[in-house]
Structure formats: structure tokens, C-alpha cells
Amino acid sequence: MKKNNSKGIRTTGRAALAPYSLWAMIFILVPLLFVVYYAFTDNNFNFTLENVEKFFTATSNIQNGDGTSREVHTYILIAFRSLKLAVISTLICLLLGYPIAYIMSRAKERTQKTMMTLLMIPMWTNFLIRTYAWMTIMQDNGIINNALAALGLNRIKMIGTEGAVIVGMVYDFLPYMILPLYSIMAKMDDRLLEAARDLGCNSASVLRRVVLPLSMPGVVSGVTMVLVPAVSTFYISQKLGSGKFLLIGDVIEGQYVANNFHFAAAIAMVLMVALLVFMAIFKYLTSRRMNGGR
């Protein structure tokens, strides 16, 4: 009888997962297969490695400060710049989002709902409008510079800098860091924190020995949800960066607009593989930390 019940439960579970599995196959797996197919074919859809090789071998000359020039790998340089800004933005989101998520999870239920509403309201606004709002705030005659001028201080050049792009990324992607952290922290048993304090831990020790290890799944999810869109974004860099420097998302969009679908797919595939490797290493390191270094 128990075997029949377990079989029935497994059958019901598979039936419940069937719609999601079908959705994932159609809208996730199939597009990824098309990306790989385009990446390894030419305009006549013949197999080629030229698109991937072009990403790693294409070079350009840049000017040094002393007037000389040097040759650099174009797309690899752009990829590293994109990864650098994405990692910085992700770390800032983690530093800002972690305490916010913890405060939300320990607050009263009514306060949690209020904070969640305040967190979600900006996400109800169109992504483009939010980016334009930051252009208004940070432009040369924007709110910040006008306030500095009113105080008799020098204006600051913000638009067209990497700092402006990072600010835009942090603002747009911060909720994606807070939400998974909050969902994990809200499930923590308060008795564990009380037990740690009863055993002599101060607030810092409770955070390091109890809260942080238990919240690591949320950290991994939050980092993934922020890093992936941040490293591939293009609209933020175009508007807040004023198009003065390219990110890898800008390159992919430019290749797509120019109808170079195969090379655009190759760049997307290389980026996807690099992100998978990076996240696998990050997950391995965090898993070791959760298991006490084993």
C-alpha cells in the first residue's frame, strides 16, 4: 500500500511539473539551442568556428597617454570591462541589500508588507523611464549639480562615466538582490539567534556564525539574479554612459542591428559559458563555506 501511495505521489508530482517543463523547453532550451546553432554557422548556415575565433582574435589599436599606441583584443577587453562593472554593481547591491533584507525579515508583519511595497513600487515603472530619470538627476544641469552649484561647490561630471553606469545598475537591479535574501532570512528560526546569544555570541558573531551561513543560498540566488543582467545590459550604458564606452551588451545589440546574427550569437554564447563557469566556481566556494571548508 505504501509503495502504491509513493508511486501515486511521484506521478502527481511529475504531472504538476509537466507544464513548467514544457514551458522551460520551449522558451529556454530551444532559444539556447538556436544561439549555439547560429554561433557555429555562417550566413549560409555551414558549420564554422570563425565567429568564436573572431571574438578571441579581433584586435584594435588604442592610444596610450604618451602618444604611442598599442594593440589590444577588442572584444575580450570589452568583456572584461562589462564583467568589472557588473561585479562592482553586484557587490554594492549585496552590501546594500543584505542589511535591508535582514531588517525586513526581523520586522513585524505589517512593517514587512510596507517595506516590500516600497521596494516593488519602482519596479512597476518602465525600465527605460527609470533610466531616463537618472539621466535627469546626474546630467550636467541636473538636480545634483544644481544643488552643488547652489552651495557654491564645483559641478561634477557624472553622465558618460563608469560611475554613472554603476549607479544605474545598482538602482535597477537592487530589488533582485533583496528579494531572494529576504525570502531565505524570513524563514530563519528566531530561536537559533536567541540560542547563539545565550551561548555568548555578540551581534557580530551571530551574524557571522548563524545568519550568514543560513542565508548563503539567498546570497547565491541574489548574486546570480544581479550579475547576469548587469553583465549583459546595454541600455543603461548607452544612456548613462552616453555611448562613450562599449559593454558586451552594446556589442551584441550592434551586431544584431547590423544583421550579423551569427557573430552576435557567438558573443552571447561565449558570455553565457563564461557566466556559467563563474557562477559554478562561486557556488562551489560558497558551498565549501557553508560546509565548514570541507
CSV table of N, CA and C in Angstrom, one decimal, residues 30 32 44 56 79 124 140 179 210 263:
chain,number,residue,atom,x,y,z
A,30,VAL,N,15.0,25.7,-26.2
A,30,VAL,CA,15.0,25.9,-27.7
A,30,VAL,C,15.8,27.2,-28.1
A,32,LEU,N,18.2,28.7,-26.6
A,32,LEU,CA,19.6,28.4,-26.3
A,32,LEU,C,20.2,27.6,-27.4
A,44,ASN,N,25.5,31.2,-44.7
A,44,ASN,CA,24.9,30.1,-45.5
A,44,ASN,C,24.6,28.9,-44.6
A,56,PHE,N,37.8,36.1,-30.0
A,56,PHE,CA,39.1,36.0,-29.2
A,56,PHE,C,40.3,36.6,-30.0
A,79,ALA,N,34.6,42.7,-22.9
A,79,ALA,CA,34.0,41.7,-22.0
A,79,ALA,C,34.5,41.9,-20.6
A,124,TRP,N,7.4,48.8,-10.8
A,124,TRP,CA,6.2,49.0,-11.6
A,124,TRP,C,6.4,50.0,-12.7
A,140,ASP,N,24.7,67.3,-16.5
A,140,ASP,CA,25.5,68.5,-16.0
A,140,ASP,C,24.6,69.6,-15.4
A,179,LEU,N,15.2,40.5,-2.7
A,179,LEU,CA,14.1,39.6,-2.7
A,179,LEU,C,14.5,38.2,-2.3
A,210,VAL,N,25.8,32.4,12.4
A,210,VAL,CA,24.5,31.9,12.2
A,210,VAL,C,23.8,32.5,11.0
A,263,PHE,N,27.5,36.2,-35.6
A,263,PHE,CA,28.6,36.7,-34.7
A,263,PHE,C,27.9,37.2,-33.4
